[in-house]
Amino acid sequence: MENVKNFSLLKSPHQARTLRRAVAAAVLLAIGACGGGGGGSELPAGDLGGTGPQAAALAVVVPTQTEAARFLTQATFGPTSAEIQRLSGMSYAQWIEEQFGKPQTLHRIYMNQAAADLASVGQQLSRANFFDSYWSQAISGEDQLRQRAAFALSEIMVISFTDATLSNQPRGVSSYYDMLAENAFGNFRKLIEDVALHPMMGIYLTWLGNQKEDAATGRVPDLNFAREITQLFTIGEWMLNADGSYILDSSGKPAVAYTGADLAGLAQVFTGFSWYAGPNTSDRTNRRYFGNDASLERDWRSMQAYNEYAPNTAFHSVSPKTFLGVTIPAQTKADSEGDLKIALDTLFNHPNVGPFIGKQLIQRTVTSNPSPAYVGRVTAAFNDNGSGVRGDMKAVWRAILLDPEARDTNSSSTYGKLREPVVRLGNFMRAFNASSTSGRYTGIGLTDDPATSLNQTPVFAPTVFNFFRPGYVPTSKVITDAGLVAPEMQITHDVSVAGYMNYMRNIVTVNTTRDIRQNYSAEVALAGDPAALVERMNLLLFYGQMPDALKTQIVAAVTSRTVPAPVYPVSTAPAASAPLPEPTNQAAIDTAKLDRVYLAVFLSMASPDYLIQK
Amino acid sequence: MTNLNASRRKFLRTASVVSGSVGAAAAPFALNLATLGSAVAQTTGPYKAIVCLFMYGGNDASNMIVRTDATSFNVYTAMRTQAPDSIALLAPGTAPNANAARATPARLGGVVPIAPKFTAGVPGSTPNSAFTYGLHPSMPEVASLFAANRLAILANAGPLVAPMTKAQYQANSVPRPRALGSHNDQQSTWQALGPEGVKVGWGGHLGDLVASSNANVAFTSITVSGNAVFSAGDTVFQYQVGGNGAVQISGISGNLFGSSTASAALRGIVTSDNQNLFANEYASIVKRSVNAQASFQTAFSASTAAAPTTYVQPSTGNAQTNGLAQQLQTVARIIGARGALGVTRQVFFVSMGGFDTHSTQNSSQADLLARLSHAIGYFDTTLATLGGVDMRGSVTLFTASDFGRTHTSNGDGTDHGWGAHHFVSGGAVRGGEIFGTFPEFGPQGADSAGNQYLPSTSVDQIGATIGKWFGATPLQLNTIFPNLPNFSTPDLGFLV
C-alpha cells in the first residue's frame, strides 16, 4: 500500500503522489540545468524517503561519465555507452525514481508462451526456458535496478532448480522469481509473506502440506521452513546492532537471536497450508491438501490455508504456540491465517531485519565490507522511510546507492567486492550491446561447471544457503587478519578461475551460430588506435579506474596483434575522385581488428582489477 | 572429567573455537605448532591418505544402521510409522514386496542383518554385543565390506565440548556446541570444530603437520568437490581439482588472438600482486592454479583407475552414473600418481548433497545410500589394485554429516538432529566392529536429548584417532582438537 508523505492533508494518496512528483521533478529539472557534476539544493526529506543528509546531497548530483559508469556497475547488470550517456544528463535520484517506475516483465508470461510454442512441436517447457527469460531481462530489460534487486533477493530467499522437487517446475520457479521482482521496490512485510506462501517455497522448504503435531503418534511438524525463514530470510542467527555488529552476551560471545524452542513454536504456525485450490473456499478439500485434483494454476498462485474452510480438516495446530517472546494461546477453531500474520509480523518487526537484510544487499551491489556507519544508515532507512513506514524497500535502495560510501571513489585496499560470475557475464553482454537473433535470448543455459564455465547459474544454488555465505572468509592470512569477508570467494578456486577464463575466451569471440551476439562495431572502429580502444574498455568495464600499468600492458598486447596494411588490386590508375577499391586482404584486416578487440575485452575481463569492483 | 590445559595459548584457542566467535583470527595456532618442537608429524614409512566423505544436509543415520533387538526396534517402528508415508524400515528377514511402490520400506524389504565381531577389548564391544543390528537394504557394498572387516561403524557421533549425560543435558550443566541444528554451522563444526566463520579445518591442520614431508606441498590437501573448510590449513591450501584433474588456462600460453606475446601479457595480468586485498587474493589463486597445473596434470594423466560402474537407482530401477564414485575415482588416480606428484601424506575431501530429508525420505534416502554404498565399495575395489599395488591399508575413508536427524517423523521425513552413526573404511581399520555406544532408539533412551541422539562419541575423538594413524603426536592432536583432553579416550581404537 503506497503511503502518503508530506502531503497528508490532501484527500487522496494519488493526489499526494502526483503533486509530490511534480514538485520533485521541477526541483530536479532546475538542478539538472545547472550542469553535470555539481551539487544541488535541499529536497524535502519525503522525496528521498528516509535517506540521511549525505545521501540527500548526493541524490541530486548529476554524475560525470565515469561516475555514471560506476553507479551503473552497482545498480545494473552492467553499464552501456547509451546508459552512461543518459545518466550523465540526469541526477542519480532521477534515474532511481525512473527505475522504480519501470514496468515489470513477467517471466511467467514468457514461459506460458514458450510452453505453447513447445507444445506445438510436441515438446515440453523446461528450466532452460527460464534461463532464456532470465538473460533476456538481465541483458535487455530496461528495469535494470529491479533486475539486480531481484537477483540479490534470490540469493537471500533462495529456492533452486537443483532441488529434485523443483527441477520440473519451470513455470512455478519462474513465477517465484517474478514475485521477488514484484516486491523488490515494495514493502518487506509483503515480500516475506509472498515468499512464505509461494508454492515453490512451500515445496523447496517442505512446509506445503505440513501437518500439526500428533501427540498420539508422536509426529511433530516439519521445522524446515521455520528455521530457514528465521535464520536466512529475516533475522539471522545472532542479535545485531543497527550497524550490523554483533550484540554480545554476558560471556562476550555473539548473543543468539533465537532458540530451538522458538523454531518449534514457529513450526506449529507453519502448518495447514497447501496448494492453491481454486477461487472458492469450498475448493480446499482434503484431497487437494495432499496434492490431488490439482488446480492448473497451483504452481504459481499463493498457497492457501485449508483448516478453516474444508470439512474434516485438521491440519493446522491449535495448540498454544510460543516463539520470539510471543505466545499465541490455544484455539478452539484453527486460525491459520491469523497465526501466520502474527508470526510474520513478529519476524518483520524484529530489530535485526534492517541490518541483516540491508548489509547483504550492500554486499550484493556495492562492497563486501561496508562500514558499520553505512550499514546503520541503510538500517535507518529500513526502519523508517521518512514517513514512519518500516520496510520500504525503495528507501533501502536509495540509502544503499546514494550513500557516500557507495558514491565516493575509494582506493582503500579493503574496499570493494569480487563481482559474481553471473553478473560478469551480464557486464559483457550489456557493454558490448548483445542482442538476440531470435528475440528469445537463448543459448546461455547452465553455467555452473567450474571447469568450463562460470561456477554459477541463476536460481541454481546448491542449497538454501546460496552459492556463498555473507560471512565467508577465504583462507588468506591478510584478509583474515584484516577481519574482512569476501563472500564471492567461496566459489573461487583453482578450477573455477581457470574455467572462467576459458569460458570468457570463447564468449568474447564473435560466433554467428549463437543466438545472443555481441556487437563490436564501436570497438572495431577503434581497433586502429589501441590506446583509444583500451580507453573504451576503461569506461565500460573499469568506470575510468583502470590502473596505468594495466593500460600499458593491454595496449601493448593489442598492438602486438598487427593489422595488415591494405593491399589494393593492381589496376590502371583510377580517377582521382574515384573511391578506393576494396583491399584484397579485407578479410585479414577484419580478422586482425576483431582480434584486437578480443584482446582488449578478454584481457580486461580477466584482470583482477576488473574482477574486483571498487 | 575436564582436564583443561594450563597453557594460556591453548586456552585462547579453545575459547575462540568454543565461543564460535565469528571473524576472529585463529592466529595463535601456527605459533603453537612451532613451539611444539617437532612441527612435523611422524611421516617416515609408507604413504598414507585420509579421505573425508561429507554427506551434506544431515544424513538420517537412524535409517542407515538400525538396532533390531525388540526393545529398540519396537520403539523405532512405532515412532516412524506416521501418515501419510511411513519411514520405518521393516524387520530383518522381511521379504521385499515387488508390488509395493518403489523405494518404500515394503518394496525394499527388511533391514539387512550384520554380524559385528564384538572382539574382546574393542571399545564398545561389551555394551553393543547385547543387541542386534541391520543395515538399510540399499547398501550391499557396505555390508560386504563390514563382513570382510574393512569397514567399521562409529556409533552416535557428533560435536561435543565435553562428555554429557542426558541428565546434564536436561540440566544444561555442561556447555554444548553452538548453533546445533543449523546446517552451515554444523557442517563447519564437523569439518573445522566451530560454527561458520572458522577458517581452518582439522583436515587442513593435519595437512599442515605433514606438508614438509611432501616434495610438492601444494598437493597435500586436495578437494574434488569445491571449497570445503575441512581441507583448508594454515599453511596448506585446499587445492581444487575436477574430474579431469587440474584445469589449464588456455590463454596464458601459445598464440592468443593472433598474437604470440599477448599470452604472456595475460599471464602477467592475472597473477600479479595487487594493492587491493581481494584482487591480490584472486591473483594468488590464479597463480597457484597456473603453477600447480602443469606438474599435477602430467602426473594425473599418467595415472589410471577403472571408471566406476553405474548403480541402480532404487526409485526407478534405472542404471545411473554415480557422481560420488567418480569423485573417488579422481582421488584414486591422484593416489596412484603419488610418486610423480611427490607426496607421501595427503588429505582428501569428497562429498554428496541431498541428505536433508525433511520430506520424501523413503525415496530420497534409498537413492542417497545406494550411491554412498556403491561409491565406498568402488573405492575399496579400486584401491586393491591401484597401479598393481594394494593401497587399501594406506587409505582411510570416513563419513561425516551435518548431524543425524530426529527420532520421529513429520509425516514423510525427519528434521535436524544431533548424534549420528558413521562409517570408517580402509585396510587399516579394525573392521566388522561397532565402536562407541550404540544407542537405543527413541527419546526415552539414555543417549537421547529429546527428539535426537545425544552423541557419546565426539568429532574430536574421531579426528584424533585418524590423526594419530596419520602420524600426529598426542601433543599435536591436543592442539588441533582443543577439546580432546575433555574426553577420556582420545584414541577410539578403530585404526591399527
XYZ file of N, CA and C in Angstrom, chain A residues 114-208:
285
model
N 6.285 -19.760 -24.251
C 7.246 -20.800 -24.625
C 6.603 -22.175 -24.536
N 5.772 -22.371 -23.513
C 5.116 -23.670 -23.345
C 4.214 -23.961 -24.544
N 3.495 -22.923 -24.994
C 2.605 -23.105 -26.144
C 3.415 -23.417 -27.405
N 4.494 -22.665 -27.599
C 5.343 -22.909 -28.770
C 5.902 -24.328 -28.747
N 6.346 -24.755 -27.577
C 6.938 -26.087 -27.481
C 5.887 -27.165 -27.674
N 4.718 -26.928 -27.112
C 3.660 -27.933 -27.232
C 3.304 -28.167 -28.692
N 3.379 -27.103 -29.484
C 3.010 -27.239 -30.897
C 3.985 -28.125 -31.653
N 5.170 -28.370 -31.096
C 6.093 -29.315 -31.723
C 6.334 -30.514 -30.808
N 5.372 -30.740 -29.941
C 5.426 -31.952 -29.121
C 6.484 -31.934 -28.035
N 6.930 -30.750 -27.639
C 7.946 -30.686 -26.585
C 7.397 -29.978 -25.353
N 8.180 -30.065 -24.296
C 7.708 -29.520 -23.019
C 8.593 -28.397 -22.510
N 7.993 -27.567 -21.688
C 8.712 -26.484 -21.036
C 9.753 -27.079 -20.090
N 10.878 -26.390 -19.975
C 11.898 -26.846 -19.029
C 12.563 -25.634 -18.404
N 13.453 -25.904 -17.458
C 14.121 -24.783 -16.789
C 14.986 -24.008 -17.779
N 15.397 -24.624 -18.871
C 16.190 -23.904 -19.872
C 15.427 -22.690 -20.383
N 14.102 -22.812 -20.443
C 13.318 -21.671 -20.910
C 13.348 -20.533 -19.902
N 13.380 -20.875 -18.608
C 13.511 -19.808 -17.611
C 14.853 -19.112 -17.769
N 15.927 -19.885 -17.992
C 17.237 -19.250 -18.129
C 17.238 -18.289 -19.312
N 16.562 -18.669 -20.400
C 16.448 -17.758 -21.546
C 15.766 -16.468 -21.118
N 14.656 -16.596 -20.415
C 13.900 -15.415 -19.993
C 14.727 -14.562 -19.034
N 15.435 -15.247 -18.153
C 16.296 -14.535 -17.204
C 17.302 -13.659 -17.937
N 17.984 -14.249 -18.900
C 19.022 -13.489 -19.599
C 18.417 -12.420 -20.508
N 17.256 -12.711 -21.059
C 16.584 -11.689 -21.854
C 16.394 -10.431 -21.029
N 15.924 -10.617 -19.796
C 15.678 -9.446 -18.963
C 16.971 -8.839 -18.425
N 17.906 -9.692 -18.027
C 19.151 -9.162 -17.457
C 19.935 -8.370 -18.506
N 19.893 -8.849 -19.750
C 20.678 -8.183 -20.784
C 19.926 -6.980 -21.350
N 18.671 -7.156 -21.663
C 17.979 -6.100 -22.425
C 16.870 -5.405 -21.654
N 16.578 -5.850 -20.460
C 15.494 -5.214 -19.720
C 15.825 -3.774 -19.370
N 14.822 -2.914 -19.449
C 15.051 -1.515 -19.077
C 15.014 -1.320 -17.564
N 14.338 -2.228 -16.882
C 14.201 -2.107 -15.431
C 15.394 -2.743 -14.744
N 16.576 -2.225 -15.030
C 17.817 -2.851 -14.600
C 17.965 -2.924 -13.086
N 17.546 -1.874 -12.398
C 17.696 -1.911 -10.939
C 16.819 -3.011 -10.357
N 15.638 -3.185 -10.922
C 14.791 -4.277 -10.470
C 15.466 -5.622 -10.747
N 16.139 -5.722 -11.886
C 16.824 -6.976 -12.217
C 17.879 -7.302 -11.163
N 18.698 -6.308 -10.801
C 19.721 -6.555 -9.777
C 19.097 -6.815 -8.414
N 18.043 -6.085 -8.094
C 17.393 -6.274 -6.794
C 16.790 -7.669 -6.685
N 16.132 -8.108 -7.749
C 15.526 -9.446 -7.722
C 16.600 -10.512 -7.608
N 17.691 -10.334 -8.343
C 18.773 -11.314 -8.274
C 19.346 -11.366 -6.858
N 19.535 -10.189 -6.260
C 20.046 -10.156 -4.887
C 19.081 -10.861 -3.937
N 17.798 -10.615 -4.077
C 16.819 -11.271 -3.207
C 16.813 -12.783 -3.428
N 17.044 -13.188 -4.686
C 17.051 -14.635 -4.969
C 18.231 -15.327 -4.309
N 19.219 -14.541 -3.861
C 20.378 -15.115 -3.177
C 20.218 -15.051 -1.657
N 19.125 -14.501 -1.209
C 18.822 -14.472 0.226
C 17.636 -15.396 0.509
N 16.549 -15.181 -0.220
C 15.364 -16.044 -0.051
C 15.419 -17.078 -1.168
N 16.285 -18.036 -0.963
C 16.718 -18.928 -2.028
C 15.718 -20.052 -2.276
N 15.403 -20.273 -3.535
C 14.935 -21.585 -3.974
C 15.852 -21.960 -5.128
N 15.855 -23.222 -5.512
C 16.842 -23.602 -6.505
C 16.361 -24.731 -7.392
N 16.673 -24.597 -8.659
C 16.376 -25.656 -9.617
C 17.180 -26.924 -9.365
N 18.221 -26.849 -8.537
C 18.992 -28.055 -8.274
C 18.194 -29.046 -7.444
N 17.147 -28.559 -6.782
C 16.350 -29.439 -5.946
C 15.464 -30.320 -6.831
N 15.502 -31.611 -6.553
C 14.749 -32.544 -7.396
C 13.273 -32.182 -7.468
N 12.730 -31.633 -6.400
C 11.301 -31.328 -6.400
C 10.968 -30.095 -7.222
N 11.961 -29.283 -7.555
C 11.683 -28.070 -8.330
C 12.182 -28.162 -9.761
N 13.033 -29.153 -10.035
C 13.662 -29.180 -11.351
C 12.630 -29.337 -12.464
N 11.461 -29.896 -12.131
C 10.432 -29.989 -13.163
C 9.266 -29.051 -12.879
N 9.544 -27.912 -12.290
C 8.540 -26.877 -12.068
C 9.019 -25.568 -12.688
N 9.312 -25.574 -13.983
C 9.917 -24.364 -14.553
C 9.020 -23.142 -14.460
N 7.714 -23.300 -14.675
C 6.875 -22.117 -14.603
C 6.710 -21.658 -13.162
N 6.619 -22.599 -12.285
C 6.488 -22.249 -10.866
C 7.688 -21.453 -10.376
N 8.881 -21.955 -10.686
C 10.086 -21.254 -10.245
C 10.174 -19.887 -10.906
N 9.787 -19.806 -12.167
C 9.776 -18.508 -12.853
C 8.861 -17.537 -12.132
N 7.725 -18.024 -11.683
C 6.789 -17.121 -11.017
C 7.304 -16.711 -9.638
N 8.087 -17.574 -9.014
C 8.723 -17.185 -7.741
C 9.663 -16.004 -7.989
N 10.435 -16.108 -9.054
C 11.358 -15.007 -9.385
C 10.567 -13.736 -9.690
N 9.448 -13.874 -10.407
C 8.566 -12.716 -10.662
C 8.128 -12.086 -9.340
N 7.778 -12.922 -8.392
C 7.304 -12.429 -7.100
C 8.391 -11.627 -6.402
N 9.628 -12.091 -6.456
C 10.723 -11.317 -5.868
C 10.855 -9.973 -6.577
N 10.806 -10.004 -7.896
C 10.943 -8.770 -8.674
C 9.788 -7.822 -8.390
N 8.603 -8.381 -8.251
C 7.425 -7.552 -7.990
C 7.526 -6.853 -6.641
N 8.133 -7.537 -5.682
C 8.254 -6.985 -4.342
C 9.550 -6.215 -4.122
N 10.396 -6.159 -5.139
C 11.726 -5.561 -4.954
C 11.650 -4.126 -4.449
N 10.642 -3.399 -4.926
C 10.514 -1.990 -4.536
C 9.242 -1.758 -3.728
N 8.751 -2.815 -3.120
C 7.564 -2.688 -2.281
C 7.952 -2.712 -0.828
N 7.112 -3.333 -0.025
C 7.402 -3.400 1.409
C 7.888 -4.787 1.798
N 8.856 -4.826 2.660
C 9.469 -6.088 3.064
C 8.470 -7.020 3.718
N 7.481 -6.456 4.412
C 6.484 -7.307 5.075
C 5.695 -8.095 4.044
N 5.347 -7.452 2.961
C 4.629 -8.158 1.894
C 5.570 -9.152 1.213
N 6.828 -8.764 1.057
C 7.792 -9.669 0.429
C 7.871 -10.982 1.194
N 8.068 -10.923 2.516
C 8.227 -12.197 3.207
C 6.926 -12.987 3.241
N 5.791 -12.304 3.191
C 4.540 -13.062 3.130
C 4.413 -13.772 1.784
N 4.722 -13.039 0.710
C 4.634 -13.663 -0.612
C 5.656 -14.786 -0.760
N 6.837 -14.595 -0.180
C 7.847 -15.656 -0.205
C 7.317 -16.880 0.534
N 6.790 -16.663 1.720
C 6.320 -17.780 2.543
C 5.221 -18.559 1.839
N 4.322 -17.846 1.190
C 3.152 -18.510 0.615
C 3.358 -18.969 -0.812
N 4.530 -18.713 -1.387
C 4.704 -19.168 -2.760
C 4.835 -20.690 -2.760
N 4.102 -21.359 -3.637
C 4.133 -22.831 -3.615
C 5.516 -23.416 -3.851
N 6.333 -22.734 -4.632
C 7.677 -23.268 -4.876
C 8.509 -23.226 -3.597
N 8.307 -22.181 -2.774
C 8.993 -22.136 -1.484
C 8.391 -23.200 -0.570
N 7.070 -23.372 -0.673
C 6.419 -24.401 0.131
C 6.990 -25.786 -0.161
N 7.305 -26.032 -1.418
C 7.897 -27.316 -1.783
C 9.353 -27.363 -1.368
N 10.081 -26.307 -1.720
C 11.536 -26.306 -1.502
C 11.877 -26.488 -0.027
N 11.161 -25.777 0.835
C 11.418 -25.892 2.270
C 10.331 -26.683 2.989
N 9.676 -27.525 2.242
C 8.834 -28.619 2.732
C 7.773 -28.216 3.745
N 7.151 -27.006 3.569
C 6.069 -26.720 4.505
C 4.709 -26.733 3.827
N 4.708 -26.888 2.510
C 3.437 -27.092 1.821
C 2.893 -28.442 2.283
